[in-house]
Structure formats: C-alpha cells, structure tokens
Short mmCIF file of C-alpha atoms and ligand atoms in Angstrom, two decimals:
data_model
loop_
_atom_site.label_atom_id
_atom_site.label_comp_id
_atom_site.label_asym_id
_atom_site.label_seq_id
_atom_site.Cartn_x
_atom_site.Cartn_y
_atom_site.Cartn_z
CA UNK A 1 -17.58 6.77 -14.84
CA UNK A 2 -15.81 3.33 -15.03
CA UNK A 3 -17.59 2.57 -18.96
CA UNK A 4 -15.58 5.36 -20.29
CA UNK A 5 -12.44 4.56 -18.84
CA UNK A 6 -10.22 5.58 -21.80
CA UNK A 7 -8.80 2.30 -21.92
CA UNK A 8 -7.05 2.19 -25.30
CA UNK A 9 -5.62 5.96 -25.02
CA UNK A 10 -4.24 4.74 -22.03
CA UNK A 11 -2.87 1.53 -22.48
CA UNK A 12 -1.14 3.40 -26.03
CA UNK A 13 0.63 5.66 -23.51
CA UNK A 14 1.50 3.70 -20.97
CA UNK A 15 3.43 0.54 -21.60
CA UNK A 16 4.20 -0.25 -25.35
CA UNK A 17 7.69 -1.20 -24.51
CA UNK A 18 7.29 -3.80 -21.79
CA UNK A 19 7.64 -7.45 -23.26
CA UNK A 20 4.02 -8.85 -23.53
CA UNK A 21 3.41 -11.06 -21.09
CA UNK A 22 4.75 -8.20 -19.03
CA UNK A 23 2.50 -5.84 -20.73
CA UNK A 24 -0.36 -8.59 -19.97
CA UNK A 25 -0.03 -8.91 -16.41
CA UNK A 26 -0.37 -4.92 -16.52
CA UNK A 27 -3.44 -4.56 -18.16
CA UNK A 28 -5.04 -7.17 -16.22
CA UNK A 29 -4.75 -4.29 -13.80
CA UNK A 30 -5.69 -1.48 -15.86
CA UNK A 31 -8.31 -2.89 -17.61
CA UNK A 32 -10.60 -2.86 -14.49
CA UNK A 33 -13.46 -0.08 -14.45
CA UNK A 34 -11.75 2.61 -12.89
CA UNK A 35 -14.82 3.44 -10.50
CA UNK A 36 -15.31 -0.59 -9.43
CA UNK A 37 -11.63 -0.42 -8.58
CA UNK A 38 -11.46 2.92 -6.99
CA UNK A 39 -15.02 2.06 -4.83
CA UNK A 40 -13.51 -1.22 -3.54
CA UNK A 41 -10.17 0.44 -2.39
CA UNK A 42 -11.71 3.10 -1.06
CA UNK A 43 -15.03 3.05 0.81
CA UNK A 44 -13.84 2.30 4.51
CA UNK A 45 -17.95 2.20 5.52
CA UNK A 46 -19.49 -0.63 6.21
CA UNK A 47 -21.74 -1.20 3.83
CA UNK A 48 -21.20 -0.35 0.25
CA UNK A 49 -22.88 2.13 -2.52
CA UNK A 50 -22.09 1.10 -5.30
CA UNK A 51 -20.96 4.00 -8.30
CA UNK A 52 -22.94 2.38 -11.23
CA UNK A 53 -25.66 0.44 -10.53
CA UNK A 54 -29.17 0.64 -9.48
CA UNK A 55 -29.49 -0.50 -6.49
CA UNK A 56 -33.07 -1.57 -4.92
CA UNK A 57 -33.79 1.28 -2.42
CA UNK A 58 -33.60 -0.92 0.71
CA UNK A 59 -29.88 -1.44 0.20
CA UNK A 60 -29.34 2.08 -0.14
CA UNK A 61 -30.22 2.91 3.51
CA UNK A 62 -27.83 1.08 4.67
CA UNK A 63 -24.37 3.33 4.31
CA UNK A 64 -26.19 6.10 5.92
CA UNK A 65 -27.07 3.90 8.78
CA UNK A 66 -23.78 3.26 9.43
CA UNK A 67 -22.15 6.92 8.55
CA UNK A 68 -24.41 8.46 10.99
CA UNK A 69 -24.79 6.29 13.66
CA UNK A 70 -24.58 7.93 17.03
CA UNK A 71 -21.68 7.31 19.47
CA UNK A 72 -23.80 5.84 22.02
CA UNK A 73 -24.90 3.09 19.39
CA UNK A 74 -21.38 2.19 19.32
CA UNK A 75 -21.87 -0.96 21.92
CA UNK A 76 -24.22 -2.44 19.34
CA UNK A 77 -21.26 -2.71 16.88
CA UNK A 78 -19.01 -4.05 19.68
CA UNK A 79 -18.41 -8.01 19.56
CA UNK A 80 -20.02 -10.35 21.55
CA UNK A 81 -18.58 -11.94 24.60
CA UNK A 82 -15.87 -14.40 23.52
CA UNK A 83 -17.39 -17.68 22.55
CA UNK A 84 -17.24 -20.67 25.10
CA UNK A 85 -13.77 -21.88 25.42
CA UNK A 86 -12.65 -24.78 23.76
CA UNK A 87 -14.55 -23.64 20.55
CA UNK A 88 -12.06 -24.76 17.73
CA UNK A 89 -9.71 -24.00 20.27
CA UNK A 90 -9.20 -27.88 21.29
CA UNK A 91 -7.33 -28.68 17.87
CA UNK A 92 -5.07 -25.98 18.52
CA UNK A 93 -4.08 -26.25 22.21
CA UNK A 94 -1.96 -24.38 23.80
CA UNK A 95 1.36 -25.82 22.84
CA UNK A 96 0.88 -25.91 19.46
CA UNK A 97 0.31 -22.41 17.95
CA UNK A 98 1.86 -21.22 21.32
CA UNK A 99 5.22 -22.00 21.04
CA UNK A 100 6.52 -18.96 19.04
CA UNK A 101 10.38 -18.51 20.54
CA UNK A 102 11.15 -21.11 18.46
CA UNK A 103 11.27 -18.78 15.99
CA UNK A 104 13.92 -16.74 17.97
CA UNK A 105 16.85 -15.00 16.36
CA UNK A 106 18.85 -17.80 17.04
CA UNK A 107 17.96 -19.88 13.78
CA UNK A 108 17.41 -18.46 10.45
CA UNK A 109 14.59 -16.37 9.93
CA UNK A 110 12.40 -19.24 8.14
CA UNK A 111 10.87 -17.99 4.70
CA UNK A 112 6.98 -17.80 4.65
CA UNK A 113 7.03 -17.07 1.19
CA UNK A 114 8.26 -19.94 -0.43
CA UNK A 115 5.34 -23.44 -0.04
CA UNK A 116 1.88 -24.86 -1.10
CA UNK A 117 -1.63 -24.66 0.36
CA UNK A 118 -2.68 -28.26 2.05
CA UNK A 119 -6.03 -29.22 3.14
CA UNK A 120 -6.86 -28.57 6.82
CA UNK A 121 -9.72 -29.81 8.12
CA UNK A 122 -9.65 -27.37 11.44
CA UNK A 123 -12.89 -24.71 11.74
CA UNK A 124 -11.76 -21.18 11.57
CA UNK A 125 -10.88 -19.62 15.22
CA UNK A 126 -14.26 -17.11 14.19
CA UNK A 127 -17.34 -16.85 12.42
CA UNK A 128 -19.74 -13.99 11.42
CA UNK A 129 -21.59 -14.98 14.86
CA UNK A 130 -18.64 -15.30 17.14
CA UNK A 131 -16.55 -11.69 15.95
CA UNK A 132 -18.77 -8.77 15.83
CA UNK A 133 -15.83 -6.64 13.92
CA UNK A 134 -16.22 -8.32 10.27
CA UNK A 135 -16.69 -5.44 8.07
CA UNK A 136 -20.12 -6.14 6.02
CA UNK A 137 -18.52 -6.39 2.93
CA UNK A 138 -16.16 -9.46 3.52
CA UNK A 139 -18.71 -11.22 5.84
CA UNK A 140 -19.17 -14.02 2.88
CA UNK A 141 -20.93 -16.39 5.36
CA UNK A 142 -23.48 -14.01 6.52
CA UNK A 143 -24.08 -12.87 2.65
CA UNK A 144 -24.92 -16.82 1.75
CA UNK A 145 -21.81 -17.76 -0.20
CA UNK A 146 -22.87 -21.02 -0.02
CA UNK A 147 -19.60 -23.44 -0.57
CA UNK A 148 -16.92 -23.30 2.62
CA UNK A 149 -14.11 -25.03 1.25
CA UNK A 150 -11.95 -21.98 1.01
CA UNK A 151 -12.10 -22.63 4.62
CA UNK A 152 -9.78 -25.87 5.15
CA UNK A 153 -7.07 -24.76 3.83
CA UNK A 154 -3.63 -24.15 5.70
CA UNK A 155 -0.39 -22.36 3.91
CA UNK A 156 2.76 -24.94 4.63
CA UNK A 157 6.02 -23.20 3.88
CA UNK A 158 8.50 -26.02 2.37
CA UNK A 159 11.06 -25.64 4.57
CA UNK A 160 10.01 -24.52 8.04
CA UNK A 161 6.52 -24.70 10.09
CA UNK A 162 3.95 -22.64 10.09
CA UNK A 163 2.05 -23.13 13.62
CA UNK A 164 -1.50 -22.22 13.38
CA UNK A 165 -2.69 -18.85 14.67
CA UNK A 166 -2.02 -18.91 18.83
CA UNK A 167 -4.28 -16.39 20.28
CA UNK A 168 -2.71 -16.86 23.50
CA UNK A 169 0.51 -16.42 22.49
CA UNK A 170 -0.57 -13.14 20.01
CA UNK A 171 -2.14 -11.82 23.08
CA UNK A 172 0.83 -12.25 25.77
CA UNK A 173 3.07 -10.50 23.18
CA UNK A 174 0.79 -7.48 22.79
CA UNK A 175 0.49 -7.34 26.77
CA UNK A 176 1.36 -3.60 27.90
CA UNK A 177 1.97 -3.12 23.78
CA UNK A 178 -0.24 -0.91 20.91
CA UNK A 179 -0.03 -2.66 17.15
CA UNK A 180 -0.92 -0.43 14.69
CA UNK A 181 -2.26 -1.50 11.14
CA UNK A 182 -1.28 1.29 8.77
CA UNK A 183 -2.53 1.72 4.94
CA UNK A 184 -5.23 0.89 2.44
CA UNK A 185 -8.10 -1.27 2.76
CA UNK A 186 -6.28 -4.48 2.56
CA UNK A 187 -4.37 -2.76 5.64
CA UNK A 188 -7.94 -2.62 7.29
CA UNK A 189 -8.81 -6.27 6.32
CA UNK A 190 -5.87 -7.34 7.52
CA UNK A 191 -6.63 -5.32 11.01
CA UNK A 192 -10.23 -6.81 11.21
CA UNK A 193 -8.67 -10.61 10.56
CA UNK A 194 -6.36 -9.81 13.88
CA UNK A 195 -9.12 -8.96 15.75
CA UNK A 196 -11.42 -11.51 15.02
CA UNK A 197 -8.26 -14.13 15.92
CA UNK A 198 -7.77 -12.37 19.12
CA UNK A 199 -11.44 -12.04 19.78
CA UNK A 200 -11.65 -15.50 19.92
CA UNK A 201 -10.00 -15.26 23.59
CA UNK A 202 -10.79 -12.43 24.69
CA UNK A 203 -12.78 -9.03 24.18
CA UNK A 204 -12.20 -5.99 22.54
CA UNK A 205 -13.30 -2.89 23.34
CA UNK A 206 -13.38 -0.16 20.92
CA UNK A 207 -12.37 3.11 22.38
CA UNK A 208 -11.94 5.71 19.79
CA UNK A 209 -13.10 5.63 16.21
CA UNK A 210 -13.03 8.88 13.85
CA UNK A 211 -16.60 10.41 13.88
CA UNK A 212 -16.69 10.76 9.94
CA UNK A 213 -15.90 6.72 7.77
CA UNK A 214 -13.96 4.61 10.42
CA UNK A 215 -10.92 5.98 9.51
CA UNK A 216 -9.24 5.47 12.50
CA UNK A 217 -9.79 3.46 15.28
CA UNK A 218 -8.95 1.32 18.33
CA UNK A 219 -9.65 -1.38 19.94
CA UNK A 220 -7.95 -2.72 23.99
CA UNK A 221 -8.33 -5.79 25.09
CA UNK A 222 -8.41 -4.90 28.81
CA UNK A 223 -7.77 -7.75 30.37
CA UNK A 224 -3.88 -7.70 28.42
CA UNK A 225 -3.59 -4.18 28.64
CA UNK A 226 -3.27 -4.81 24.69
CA UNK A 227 -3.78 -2.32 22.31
CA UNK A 228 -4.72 -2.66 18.44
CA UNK A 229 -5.23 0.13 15.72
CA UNK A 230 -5.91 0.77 12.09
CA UNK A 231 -4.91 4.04 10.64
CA UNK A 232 -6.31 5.05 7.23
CA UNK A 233 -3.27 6.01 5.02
CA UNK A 234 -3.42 4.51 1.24
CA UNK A 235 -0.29 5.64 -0.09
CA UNK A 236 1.45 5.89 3.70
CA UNK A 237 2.71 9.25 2.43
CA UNK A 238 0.44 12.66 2.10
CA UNK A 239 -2.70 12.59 -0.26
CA UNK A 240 -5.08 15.00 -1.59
CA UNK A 241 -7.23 12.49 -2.64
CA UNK A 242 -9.80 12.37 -5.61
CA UNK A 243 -13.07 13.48 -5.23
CA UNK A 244 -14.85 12.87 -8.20
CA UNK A 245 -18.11 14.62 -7.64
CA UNK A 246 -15.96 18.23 -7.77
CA UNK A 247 -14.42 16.75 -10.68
CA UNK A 248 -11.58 16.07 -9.24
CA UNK A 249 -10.13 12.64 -10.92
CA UNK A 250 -6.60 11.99 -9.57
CA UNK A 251 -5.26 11.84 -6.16
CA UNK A 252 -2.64 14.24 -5.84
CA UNK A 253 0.28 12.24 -4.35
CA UNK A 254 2.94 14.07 -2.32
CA UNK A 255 6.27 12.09 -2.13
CA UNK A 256 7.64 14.34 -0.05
CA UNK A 257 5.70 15.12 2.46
CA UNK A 258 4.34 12.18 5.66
CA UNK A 259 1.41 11.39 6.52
CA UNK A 260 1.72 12.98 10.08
CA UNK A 261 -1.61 11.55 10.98
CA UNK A 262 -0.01 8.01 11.69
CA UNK A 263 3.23 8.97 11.33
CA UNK A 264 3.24 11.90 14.31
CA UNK A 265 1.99 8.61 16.46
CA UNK A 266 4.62 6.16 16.22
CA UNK A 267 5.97 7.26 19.46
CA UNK A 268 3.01 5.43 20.80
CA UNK A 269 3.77 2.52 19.25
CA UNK A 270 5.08 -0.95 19.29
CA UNK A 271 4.89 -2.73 16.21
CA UNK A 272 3.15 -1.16 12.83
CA UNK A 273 2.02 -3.23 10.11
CA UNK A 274 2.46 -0.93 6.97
CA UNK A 275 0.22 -2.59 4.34
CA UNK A 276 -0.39 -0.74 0.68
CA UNK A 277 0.01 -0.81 -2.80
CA UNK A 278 -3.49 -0.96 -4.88
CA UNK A 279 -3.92 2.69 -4.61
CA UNK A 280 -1.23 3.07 -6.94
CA UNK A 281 -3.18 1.79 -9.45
CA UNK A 282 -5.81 4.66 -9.24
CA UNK A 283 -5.20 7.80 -11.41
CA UNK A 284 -2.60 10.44 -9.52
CA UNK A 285 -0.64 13.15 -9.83
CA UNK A 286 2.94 13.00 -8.03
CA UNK A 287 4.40 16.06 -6.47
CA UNK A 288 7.92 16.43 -5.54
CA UNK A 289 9.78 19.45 -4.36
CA UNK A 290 6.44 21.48 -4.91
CA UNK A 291 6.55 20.43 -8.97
CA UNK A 292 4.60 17.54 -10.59
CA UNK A 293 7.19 14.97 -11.23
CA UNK A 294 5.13 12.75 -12.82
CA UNK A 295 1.38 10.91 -13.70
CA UNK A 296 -0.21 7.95 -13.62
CA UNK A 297 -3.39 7.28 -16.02
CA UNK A 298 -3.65 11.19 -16.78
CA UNK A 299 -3.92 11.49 -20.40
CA UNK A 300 -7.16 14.24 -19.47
CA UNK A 301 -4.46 16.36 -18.12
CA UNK A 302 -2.55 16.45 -21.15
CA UNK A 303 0.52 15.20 -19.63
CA UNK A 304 2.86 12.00 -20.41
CA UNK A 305 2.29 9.11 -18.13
CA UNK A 306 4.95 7.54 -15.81
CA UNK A 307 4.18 4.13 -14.45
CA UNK A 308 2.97 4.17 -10.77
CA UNK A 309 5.93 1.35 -10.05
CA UNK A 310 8.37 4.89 -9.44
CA UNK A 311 5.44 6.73 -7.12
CA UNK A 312 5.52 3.31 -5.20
CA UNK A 313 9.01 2.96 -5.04
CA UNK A 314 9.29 5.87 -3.41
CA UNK A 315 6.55 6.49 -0.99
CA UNK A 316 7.71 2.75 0.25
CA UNK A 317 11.63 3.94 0.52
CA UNK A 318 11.01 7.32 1.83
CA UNK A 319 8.56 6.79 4.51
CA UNK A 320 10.72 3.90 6.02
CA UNK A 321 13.91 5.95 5.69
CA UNK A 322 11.69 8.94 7.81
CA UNK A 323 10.75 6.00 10.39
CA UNK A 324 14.44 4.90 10.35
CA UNK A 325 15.36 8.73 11.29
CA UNK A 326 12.85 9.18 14.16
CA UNK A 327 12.76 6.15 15.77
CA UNK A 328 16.12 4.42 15.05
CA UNK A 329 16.95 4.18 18.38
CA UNK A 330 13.79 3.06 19.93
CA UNK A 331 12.43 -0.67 19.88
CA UNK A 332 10.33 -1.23 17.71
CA UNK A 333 8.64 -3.37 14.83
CA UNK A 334 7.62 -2.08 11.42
CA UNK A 335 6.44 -4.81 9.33
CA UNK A 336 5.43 -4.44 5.65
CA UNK A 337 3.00 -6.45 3.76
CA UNK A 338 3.62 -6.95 0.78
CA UNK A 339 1.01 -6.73 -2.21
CA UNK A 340 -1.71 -8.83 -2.21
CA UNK A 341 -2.80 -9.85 -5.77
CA UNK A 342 -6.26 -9.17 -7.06
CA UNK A 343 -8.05 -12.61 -9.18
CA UNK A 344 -10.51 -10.65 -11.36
CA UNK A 345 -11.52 -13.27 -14.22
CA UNK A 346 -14.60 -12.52 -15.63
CA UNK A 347 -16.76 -9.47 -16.32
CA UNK A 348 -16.35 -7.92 -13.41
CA UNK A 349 -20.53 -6.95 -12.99
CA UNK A 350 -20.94 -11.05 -13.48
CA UNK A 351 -21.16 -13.97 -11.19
CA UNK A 352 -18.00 -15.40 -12.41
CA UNK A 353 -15.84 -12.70 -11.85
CA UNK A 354 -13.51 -14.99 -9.32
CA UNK A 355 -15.23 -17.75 -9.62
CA UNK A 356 -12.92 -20.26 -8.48
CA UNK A 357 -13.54 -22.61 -5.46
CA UNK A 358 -9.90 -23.85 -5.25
CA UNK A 359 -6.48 -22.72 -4.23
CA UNK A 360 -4.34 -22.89 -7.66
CA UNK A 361 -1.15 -25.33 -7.44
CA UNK A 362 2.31 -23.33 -7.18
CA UNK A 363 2.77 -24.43 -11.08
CA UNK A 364 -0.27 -23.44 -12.41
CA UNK A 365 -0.08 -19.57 -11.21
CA UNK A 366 2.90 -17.32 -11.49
CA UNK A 367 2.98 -14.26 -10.28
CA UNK A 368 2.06 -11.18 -12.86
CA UNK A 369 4.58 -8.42 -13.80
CA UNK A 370 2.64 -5.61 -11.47
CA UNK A 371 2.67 -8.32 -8.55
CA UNK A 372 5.95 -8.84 -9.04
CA UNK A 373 7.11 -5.39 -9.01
CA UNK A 374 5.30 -4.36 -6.12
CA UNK A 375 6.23 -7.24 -4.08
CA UNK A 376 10.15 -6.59 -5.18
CA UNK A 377 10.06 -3.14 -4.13
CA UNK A 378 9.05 -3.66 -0.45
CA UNK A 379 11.35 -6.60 -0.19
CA UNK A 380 14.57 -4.12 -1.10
CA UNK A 381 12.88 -1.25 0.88
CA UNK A 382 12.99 -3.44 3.80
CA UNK A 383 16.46 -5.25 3.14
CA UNK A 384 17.50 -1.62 2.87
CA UNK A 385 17.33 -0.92 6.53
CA UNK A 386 18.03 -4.66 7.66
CA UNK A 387 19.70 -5.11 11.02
CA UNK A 388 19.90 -1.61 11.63
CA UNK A 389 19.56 -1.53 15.47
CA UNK A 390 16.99 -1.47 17.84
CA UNK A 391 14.34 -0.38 15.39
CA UNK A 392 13.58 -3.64 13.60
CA UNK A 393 12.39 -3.78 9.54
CA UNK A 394 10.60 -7.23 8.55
CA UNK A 395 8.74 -7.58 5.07
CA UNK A 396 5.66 -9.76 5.82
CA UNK A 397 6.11 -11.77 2.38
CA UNK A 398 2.20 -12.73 1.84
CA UNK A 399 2.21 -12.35 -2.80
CA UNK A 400 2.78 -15.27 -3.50
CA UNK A 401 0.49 -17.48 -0.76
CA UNK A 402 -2.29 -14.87 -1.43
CA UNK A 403 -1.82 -15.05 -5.43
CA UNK A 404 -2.65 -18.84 -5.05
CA UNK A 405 -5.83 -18.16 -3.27
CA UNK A 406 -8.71 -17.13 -6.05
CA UNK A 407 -11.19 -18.93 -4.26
CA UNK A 408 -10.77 -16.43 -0.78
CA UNK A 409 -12.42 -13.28 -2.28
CA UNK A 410 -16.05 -12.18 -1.51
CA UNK A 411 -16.75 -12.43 -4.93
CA UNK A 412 -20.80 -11.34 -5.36
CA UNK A 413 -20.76 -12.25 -1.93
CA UNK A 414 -19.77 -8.41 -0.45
CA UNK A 415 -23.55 -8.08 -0.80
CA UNK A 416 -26.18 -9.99 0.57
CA UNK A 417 -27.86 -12.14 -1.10
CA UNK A 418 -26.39 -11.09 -3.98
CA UNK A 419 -28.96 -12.62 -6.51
CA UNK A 420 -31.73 -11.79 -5.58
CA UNK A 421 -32.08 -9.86 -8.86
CA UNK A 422 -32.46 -13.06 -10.62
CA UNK A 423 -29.39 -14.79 -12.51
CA UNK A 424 -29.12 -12.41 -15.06
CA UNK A 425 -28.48 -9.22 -13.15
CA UNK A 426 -25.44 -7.25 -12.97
CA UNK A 427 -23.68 -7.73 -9.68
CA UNK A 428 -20.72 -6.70 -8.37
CA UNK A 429 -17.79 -8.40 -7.13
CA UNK A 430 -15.01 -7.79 -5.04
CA UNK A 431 -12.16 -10.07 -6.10
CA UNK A 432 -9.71 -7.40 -4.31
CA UNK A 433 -9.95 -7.71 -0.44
CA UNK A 434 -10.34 -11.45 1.65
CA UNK A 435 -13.57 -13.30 3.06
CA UNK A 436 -13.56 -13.26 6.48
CA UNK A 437 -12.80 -15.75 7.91
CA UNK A 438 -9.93 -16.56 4.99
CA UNK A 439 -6.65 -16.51 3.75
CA UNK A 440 -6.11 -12.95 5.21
CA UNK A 441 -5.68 -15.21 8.69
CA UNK A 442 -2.59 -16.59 7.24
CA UNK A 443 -0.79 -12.86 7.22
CA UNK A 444 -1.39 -12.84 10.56
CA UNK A 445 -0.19 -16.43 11.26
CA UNK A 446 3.60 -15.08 9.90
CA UNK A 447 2.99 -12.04 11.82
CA UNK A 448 3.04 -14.07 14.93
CA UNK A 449 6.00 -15.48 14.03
CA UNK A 450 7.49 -11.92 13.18
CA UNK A 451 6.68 -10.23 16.12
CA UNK A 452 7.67 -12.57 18.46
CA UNK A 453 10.85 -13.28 16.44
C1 NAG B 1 -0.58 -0.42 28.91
O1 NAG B 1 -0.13 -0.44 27.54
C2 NAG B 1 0.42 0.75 27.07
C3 NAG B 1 0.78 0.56 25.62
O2 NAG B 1 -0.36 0.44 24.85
C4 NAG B 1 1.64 1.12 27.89
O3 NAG B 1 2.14 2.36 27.47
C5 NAG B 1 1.26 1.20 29.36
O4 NAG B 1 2.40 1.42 30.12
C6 NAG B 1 0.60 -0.09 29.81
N1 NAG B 1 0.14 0.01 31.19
C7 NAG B 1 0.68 -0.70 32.16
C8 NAG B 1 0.05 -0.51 33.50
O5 NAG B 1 1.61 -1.45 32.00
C1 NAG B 2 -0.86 19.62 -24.71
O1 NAG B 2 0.53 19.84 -24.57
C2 NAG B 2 1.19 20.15 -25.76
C3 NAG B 2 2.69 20.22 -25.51
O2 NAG B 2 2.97 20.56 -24.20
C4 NAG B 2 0.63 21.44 -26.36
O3 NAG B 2 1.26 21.74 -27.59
C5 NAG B 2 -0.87 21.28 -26.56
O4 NAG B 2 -1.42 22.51 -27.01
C6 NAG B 2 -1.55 20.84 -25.27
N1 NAG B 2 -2.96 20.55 -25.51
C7 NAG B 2 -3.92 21.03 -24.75
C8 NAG B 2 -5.29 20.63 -25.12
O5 NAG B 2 -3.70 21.76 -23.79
#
C-alpha cells in the first residue's frame, strides 16, 4: 500500500510552481507512506493494527478486544476514582489557574500564539494510573518511553500569562453546560487531554459511546452537571470515506453538504471545539453542486490534481458560515484549532523517526508552507465572522507552540514496548498526534482562557 505510493508522479503533478522551500515544506507532507499516514489519522480504536507490518500474534488480539467489547464491560474502561486531593494540585492552588475573568472582554484578547516554551518543573495534573481515558496509543508512559522531560515544560506567551490548567475553574464553567470536541483524531486527542485535566477533580462517567469504533461519545461529570463530547467528523463537512479493501482509495469529499451527525446537535450545545486539517492530506475527491470540482493525490483516476489547501478552505468557511446561519442568535462558543504540525524526521518504520527530546527554540523552527496555510485559513475563517453577536467565533491559535514541540509525540512509543523485536526491527511511529500527558494540555490551557473569556 504505502511502498508504492506514486510519489514522483505525484509530486510532478502537484506543485512544480511553488518556490522551493515552499515546495519543501509540502513534500515533507506528501512524502509520508500514504497507509502510515492514513492508519494514524484514522483508526479511532484503541489499540492499533498496523497496515504493513507483521505483527507478533499477541498484539493482534488486541483491536478486537476492544471493537467487541460488550456494553456491560464498559465500567472497566471507566477511570478510576479521582486521585487524593492535593496530588500536583498544591503547586497550582486555587487562585492561580483559577482566576480566569481576568481574561474578560474588558482587556485585549491576549495572543497565545506568539512566545517560547520554559522549563516547568510542576508534575502533570494526570498520569496513565490516575486517568483511565488515555487512548492506548498516546499512553507513552505506560508503553516505557523512558525519558520524561517533555514533561516540564510550560508554553509562556510574550506578552500576557498563561495560568496553568485550573480544573476547578474548567469545571465551574462547564456547570449545567455540554462541550463538544468536533473533528479528526487530533480533535479526539485533544478531547481525551480535557478529560484527563478534569478527571483530576472529579469523575467522569461515560454515558453513550457508538457501538461500532468510539466514534462518538460522552462523558458527565455528575457532580457539575457538566457535559463533554467528541464527535467523529474529519473533514467537519460530509464524507464517503475510503475504504481500501473494496478498492476504494479516495475519500469522496462533499463541500456542500454538513455533516448532520454533529452538526444536527449543536442545539444541544455550548461551546464546540472544531479541530481538523490532516485529513486533507489523504487522497479525495471533492464534490460540489453534484460534479467533481476537483482532486487531491488522484493521478489513478486520470484526473488533474488541485491542492487540498482549496477543499480546506472551504469545508472550514462553509461549515462556520452554516453554524453562523443556525445558531446566530443563540449563545454560544465555536472554537477552532488550528493545525497541529506533524515532526516526522527519519524513516518513518525507524526509531528515530521524531527523535528529539527537546522543545526547538522559536529561531531554530519556522513554520512549513502546508502549516502555514492551514493555520492562515482558519484564522480568516474565524476573523470572518468576528463579533458577530451572541454566537461567538474564537480560533484556538495552537501551530506555532505545537510546531516547537518534536519531543511530545509517541514516537515508537504508540506501542508497547516497542522493541522488543530487537534494535533492528521496523517499528512504527506516530509523530502525528500528542503523548498523553503533553503538549496537547497546553490547547486546553488557552481554551480555558477562551471559554471563560
Ligand atoms: C444540566 O446540563 C444540561 C446541559 O448539558 C442542561 O441542559 C440542563 O439544564 C442542566 N440541568 C440542570 C438541572 O441545570
Ligand atoms: C485520460 O484523460 C485524457 C483526457 O481527458 C484521455 O485522452 C485519456 O484517454 C484518458 N486516459 C485513460 C486511461 O482513461
């Protein structure tokens, strides 16, 4: 699948004219097995089967476990009782993380984006041991990464605070409210990192999931009356998506036409957290009008490719124009993240493929031309609708903090002891999604700040 990703056909087609470092940043991209990048993005399981490689057979039980596994096993899954208070909870205190209405309209919104990462020595609010909602493949702990640095690290904008994640304070704004995360998997990861903050005061309980690949599902925290979601929806807007085993390679991506399975819901709900963008990347097919407008990475279909930056553009502006329509005049939050760069190095089925163990300096990474671009269009797509009224549009600005962070990805680590095959053999790495516990807390450090702004 991924070996014979026609890589120079492609590449011929796609992007000759953009300037090269441009052109660079774009391949870094496009240049990733197909099938690694695809299987990353989309398996929303638990635990992983991987497209390519032999796998010893005990690994391979484990999806099914978790595919099939019986409602009533569900409390298994749940997390355990919140840990004892006080645990890494003294550092932070009440007053510190608490004190979000100082963020209130009244100043200037303060800009996230724009700072450096600077040691912290705090623990993380959670563990693998302490939040039973860590999705297998980014619980790096529990698969023996064995260095914790990436840990003590906390993102300092340059002109504003930060104040570290507040629980509490997340919790007393989602009294009486539902927060919904809606996208891809970094959506998901973004989800899990909430819930593992919050769990760290009090317990979730989950009380719907979709029967099929955890799809959709949701979580109260009954003592707040506080509800949390995740809705599967990779390009926000309609997909028929690929299913290689029929043969089918591309997603077919409707930019017309919502996703009604989160959309339909919104009536429900109090804030969203739209998070997507790396399932652009994957071959589709974009419908408009009921004609095929245009391709991405489709040169088997004998059709000229368009660069997925357009299909993006629009899905983004579209489905926030649709929100702005039906809920205009209700109160509400829609936050979008926006993309959240991928470190791939190395051979991807090597050690080293983010092999880092340090943030990078502002001045030693830039961000690429794709980050760039996919980052700029959410920013306008939001600015777009700024102000409007009671609906509110924020753009949760996390490309830049998150392109700094190499050293927060699973790595080999999305497996358990991932060498156990001996040095030499092939493993793979997930340089995509965030380590949990990781820098994926720090989205949900501004989103405290944005909700309660
Ligand atoms: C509980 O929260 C939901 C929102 O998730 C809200 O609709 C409902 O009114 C709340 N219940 C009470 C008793 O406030
Ligand atoms: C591909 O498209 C071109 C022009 O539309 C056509 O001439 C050619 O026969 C097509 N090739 C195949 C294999 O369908």
């Amino acid at each position: 699948m991924g070996t014979n990703f026609p890589q120079s056909h492609h590449l011929q087609t796609t992007h000759l004219s953009l300037p090269r470092k441009q052109f660079l940043s774009y391949v870094l991209y496009a240049l990733l097995p197909l099938a690694l990048l695809h299987y990353l993005l989309f398996n929303p399981l638990a635990a992983p089967k991987p497209p390519l490689l032999a796998q010893p057979q005990a690994r391979e039980a484990a999806p099914s476990q978790h595919r099939h596994a019986p409602v009533n096993a569900l409390e298994e899954q749940l997390p355990p009782p919140p840990p004892a208070p006080g645990r890494g909870g003294e550092a932070l205190g009440e007053t510190q993380g608490g004190d979000v209405s100082a963020s209130g309209s009244a100043s200037p919104p303060c800009d996230y984006s724009d700072g450096e990462w600077v040691p912290d020595a705090r623990p993380p609010l959670y563990d693998g041991t302490s939040c039973g909602t860590i999705k297998d493949g980014q619980n790096c702990m529990a698969h023996g990464r064995p260095d914790t640095g990436y840990l003590h690290w906390r993102w300092r904008p340059r002109r504003c605070d930060l104040p570290a994640f507040s629980p509490e304070a997340f919790l007393r704004w989602l009294r009486n409210r539902h927060l919904a995360f809606v996208g891809d998997s970094m959506a998901r990861n973004q989800g899990e990192s909430l819930l593992c903050l919050l769990a760290s005061r009090s317990r979730p309980d989950l009380v719907y999931r979709d029967g099929q690949e955890n799809r959709f599902r949701r979580w109260v925290f009954r003592e707040h009356n506080a509800t949390v979601s995740i809705f599967w929806s990779p390009l926000l807007v309609r997909v028929a998506e690929k299913a290689e085993h029929a043969g089918v390679r591309h997603n077919n991506v409707f930019l017309d036409s919502f996703d009604e399975r989160w959309m339909s819901r919104l009536g429900g709900i109090d804030a969203a957290v739209l998070s997507v963008g790396h399932w652009f990347l994957i071959p589709g097919v974009y419908h408009d009008g009921g004609r095929v407008v245009g391709c991405h990475d489709c040169a088997d279909l004998n059709r000229t490719e368009t660069a997925f930056f357009g299909a993006f553009k629009e899905a983004v502006r579209r489905t926030l124009a649709e929100v702005a329509r039906r809920h205009g005049a209700d109160s509400k939050l829609v936050a979008v993240t926006t993309f959240s760069p991928a470190h791939f190095e190395g051979d991807w089925d090597k050690a080293g493929a983010c092999p880092r163990r340090h943030p990078y300096r502002e001045d030693e990474k830039g961000l690429g031309y794709t980050e760039k671009e996919m980052r700029r269009t959410v920013l306008e797509a939001v600015a777009a609708h700024a102000g409007a009224g009671p609906l509110r549009f924020a753009a949760l600005d996390v490309t830049r903090l998150a392109n700094l962070r190499p050293d927060g990805h699973p790595g080999p680590y999305m497996r358990s002891d991932p060498f156990a095959g001996g040095p030499d053999a092939r493993v793979q790495n997930d340089c995509v999604h965030w380590c949990m516990p990781g820098p994926i807390d720090t989205f949900n450090e501004i989103l405290l700040q944005t909700v309660a702004g």
